[in-house]
Amino acid sequence: MLHREPLQEIAEEQVRAFEQDGAVCLRGMFSADWLAALAEDIERDKAEPGPMVRRNTPPGKPGEFFVDFQLWRRWPNCRRFVFDSPAAAIAARMLSATEVVYYHDHLLVKEPGTEECTPWHHDQPYYPVDGWQVGSIWLPLDPVDRATCVEYVAGSHRWGRWFRPRYFNRATSELAVSDDRFEDMPDIDAERPRHRFLAWDLAPGDCIFFHGLTVHGAPGNRSASRRRRAYATRWLGEDARYATRSQISPPILEHGLQRGDPMACALFPPVWPRAARAKELS
Ligand SMILES: O=C(O)CCC(=O)C(=O)O
């Protein structure tokens, strides 16, 4: 069944854990039907990718690190996920938001044997978005063990630091964004003893909710047989404002927003409360 509400209630301590650590695992939120619907669209997208597709595995190397964006604009189940899945309710609860806007989606598939990691980064410097209520749902469609899971540096969203965005493909240079706030990402692996890391064994239906400033990275997929398909969706609360940056990723343009505007527009649709969305459509 394609249910609209989370299958499990989100407890107050899970919201507190997110606020404190910047990432929390939410178990059993989505039914197998939702995962199957998304999986269908992911295969459609792999066969016929969008204009922003990135293939991060060099030719001749094993596996494939396939990245694409904005599936919801092209595929029906991803679109339903935005408006009719539990995701908007999860985002509203976790961001303590009364209004939620959908920002974008990001597909990250690591086929078996993929060696490429996802480098340490945090998401918000890639976006033209200021504000605190910025969060993602990282939803895997395959079982993921801790060793393959995205790893989060606990509490890093509260460091008050903004790190320079770089493309995931190390052969590509950093984004040309000049912002006085931005500094180079420290060598998180070298600093391991100084941090607490969060990662989980995830079963289908589980997801991770994390903040736009939480530092995270992920290993490749060393499994010889198991895919690692992850559908990440980005959600904004009412304090999010459009910020001009010289280069952004993904390059979603033509929204017509001006600096300081609330993010809601046709490209970034309001999704919560659901009643407001229904009114908007009527
Ligand atoms: O799935 C991955 O490898 C990384 C995910 C990620 O960086 C994100 O969702 O922001």
PDB file of N, CA and C and ligand atoms in Angstrom, residues 65 108 110 118 121 123 138 150 168 210 216 218 228 230 232 234, ligand 1:
ATOM      1  N   PHE A  65      29.267   4.226  -9.891  1.00  0.00           N
ATOM      2  CA  PHE A  65      28.699   5.202  -8.958  1.00  0.00           C
ATOM      3  C   PHE A  65      27.902   6.169  -9.837  1.00  0.00           C
ATOM      4  N   LEU A 108      21.645   8.223  -5.669  1.00  0.00           N
ATOM      5  CA  LEU A 108      23.043   7.780  -5.565  1.00  0.00           C
ATOM      6  C   LEU A 108      23.057   6.258  -5.574  1.00  0.00           C
ATOM      7  N   LYS A 110      25.280   2.897  -5.977  1.00  0.00           N
ATOM      8  CA  LYS A 110      26.608   2.285  -6.057  1.00  0.00           C
ATOM      9  C   LYS A 110      26.390   0.808  -6.372  1.00  0.00           C
ATOM     10  N   THR A 118      32.085   8.404  -1.357  1.00  0.00           N
ATOM     11  CA  THR A 118      31.499   9.748  -1.367  1.00  0.00           C
ATOM     12  C   THR A 118      32.366  10.564  -0.423  1.00  0.00           C
ATOM     13  N   HIS A 121      31.820  15.810   3.152  1.00  0.00           N
ATOM     14  CA  HIS A 121      31.257  17.102   2.740  1.00  0.00           C
ATOM     15  C   HIS A 121      30.048  17.377   3.617  1.00  0.00           C
ATOM     16  N   ASP A 123      26.048  19.405   2.964  1.00  0.00           N
ATOM     17  CA  ASP A 123      25.254  19.701   1.772  1.00  0.00           C
ATOM     18  C   ASP A 123      24.934  21.180   1.562  1.00  0.00           C
ATOM     19  N   TRP A 138      17.651  10.180   3.716  1.00  0.00           N
ATOM     20  CA  TRP A 138      18.472   9.249   2.922  1.00  0.00           C
ATOM     21  C   TRP A 138      17.802   7.890   3.050  1.00  0.00           C
ATOM     22  N   VAL A 150      26.306   5.488   4.816  1.00  0.00           N
ATOM     23  CA  VAL A 150      26.856   6.841   4.955  1.00  0.00           C
ATOM     24  C   VAL A 150      27.230   7.024   6.427  1.00  0.00           C
ATOM     25  N   PHE A 168      31.808  15.291  -6.209  1.00  0.00           N
ATOM     26  CA  PHE A 168      32.153  13.989  -5.607  1.00  0.00           C
ATOM     27  C   PHE A 168      33.260  13.289  -6.386  1.00  0.00           C
ATOM     28  N   PHE A 210      18.996  13.714   8.193  1.00  0.00           N
ATOM     29  CA  PHE A 210      20.192  14.462   8.617  1.00  0.00           C
ATOM     30  C   PHE A 210      20.108  15.929   8.211  1.00  0.00           C
ATOM     31  N   HIS A 216      29.341  14.482   6.333  1.00  0.00           N
ATOM     32  CA  HIS A 216      29.147  13.057   6.087  1.00  0.00           C
ATOM     33  C   HIS A 216      29.929  12.611   4.862  1.00  0.00           C
ATOM     34  N   ALA A 218      30.779   8.559   2.543  1.00  0.00           N
ATOM     35  CA  ALA A 218      30.393   7.138   2.461  1.00  0.00           C
ATOM     36  C   ALA A 218      31.462   6.351   1.706  1.00  0.00           C
ATOM     37  N   ARG A 228      23.638  -0.863  -3.943  1.00  0.00           N
ATOM     38  CA  ARG A 228      23.347   0.109  -2.890  1.00  0.00           C
ATOM     39  C   ARG A 228      22.690   1.301  -3.576  1.00  0.00           C
ATOM     40  N   ALA A 230      20.391   4.426  -3.227  1.00  0.00           N
ATOM     41  CA  ALA A 230      19.888   5.356  -2.211  1.00  0.00           C
ATOM     42  C   ALA A 230      19.188   6.511  -2.893  1.00  0.00           C
ATOM     43  N   ALA A 232      17.950  10.098  -2.036  1.00  0.00           N
ATOM     44  CA  ALA A 232      18.030  11.172  -1.025  1.00  0.00           C
ATOM     45  C   ALA A 232      17.130  12.311  -1.471  1.00  0.00           C
ATOM     46  N   ARG A 234      15.542  16.276  -0.350  1.00  0.00           N
ATOM     47  CA  ARG A 234      15.928  17.460   0.436  1.00  0.00           C
ATOM     48  C   ARG A 234      14.706  18.306   0.755  1.00  0.00           C
TER      49      ARG A 234
HETATM   50  O1  LIG B   1      24.816   8.011  -0.671  1.00  0.00           O
HETATM   51  C1  LIG B   1      25.938   8.480  -0.568  1.00  0.00           C
HETATM   52  O2  LIG B   1      26.966   7.882  -0.892  1.00  0.00           O
HETATM   53  C2  LIG B   1      26.127   9.871  -0.014  1.00  0.00           C
HETATM   54  C3  LIG B   1      24.842  10.575   0.260  1.00  0.00           C
HETATM   55  C4  LIG B   1      25.022  12.036   0.421  1.00  0.00           C
HETATM   56  O3  LIG B   1      26.095  12.570   0.405  1.00  0.00           O
HETATM   57  C5  LIG B   1      23.827  12.855   0.611  1.00  0.00           C
HETATM   58  O4  LIG B   1      22.705  12.339   0.568  1.00  0.00           O
HETATM   59  O5  LIG B   1      24.003  14.077   0.812  1.00  0.00           O
END
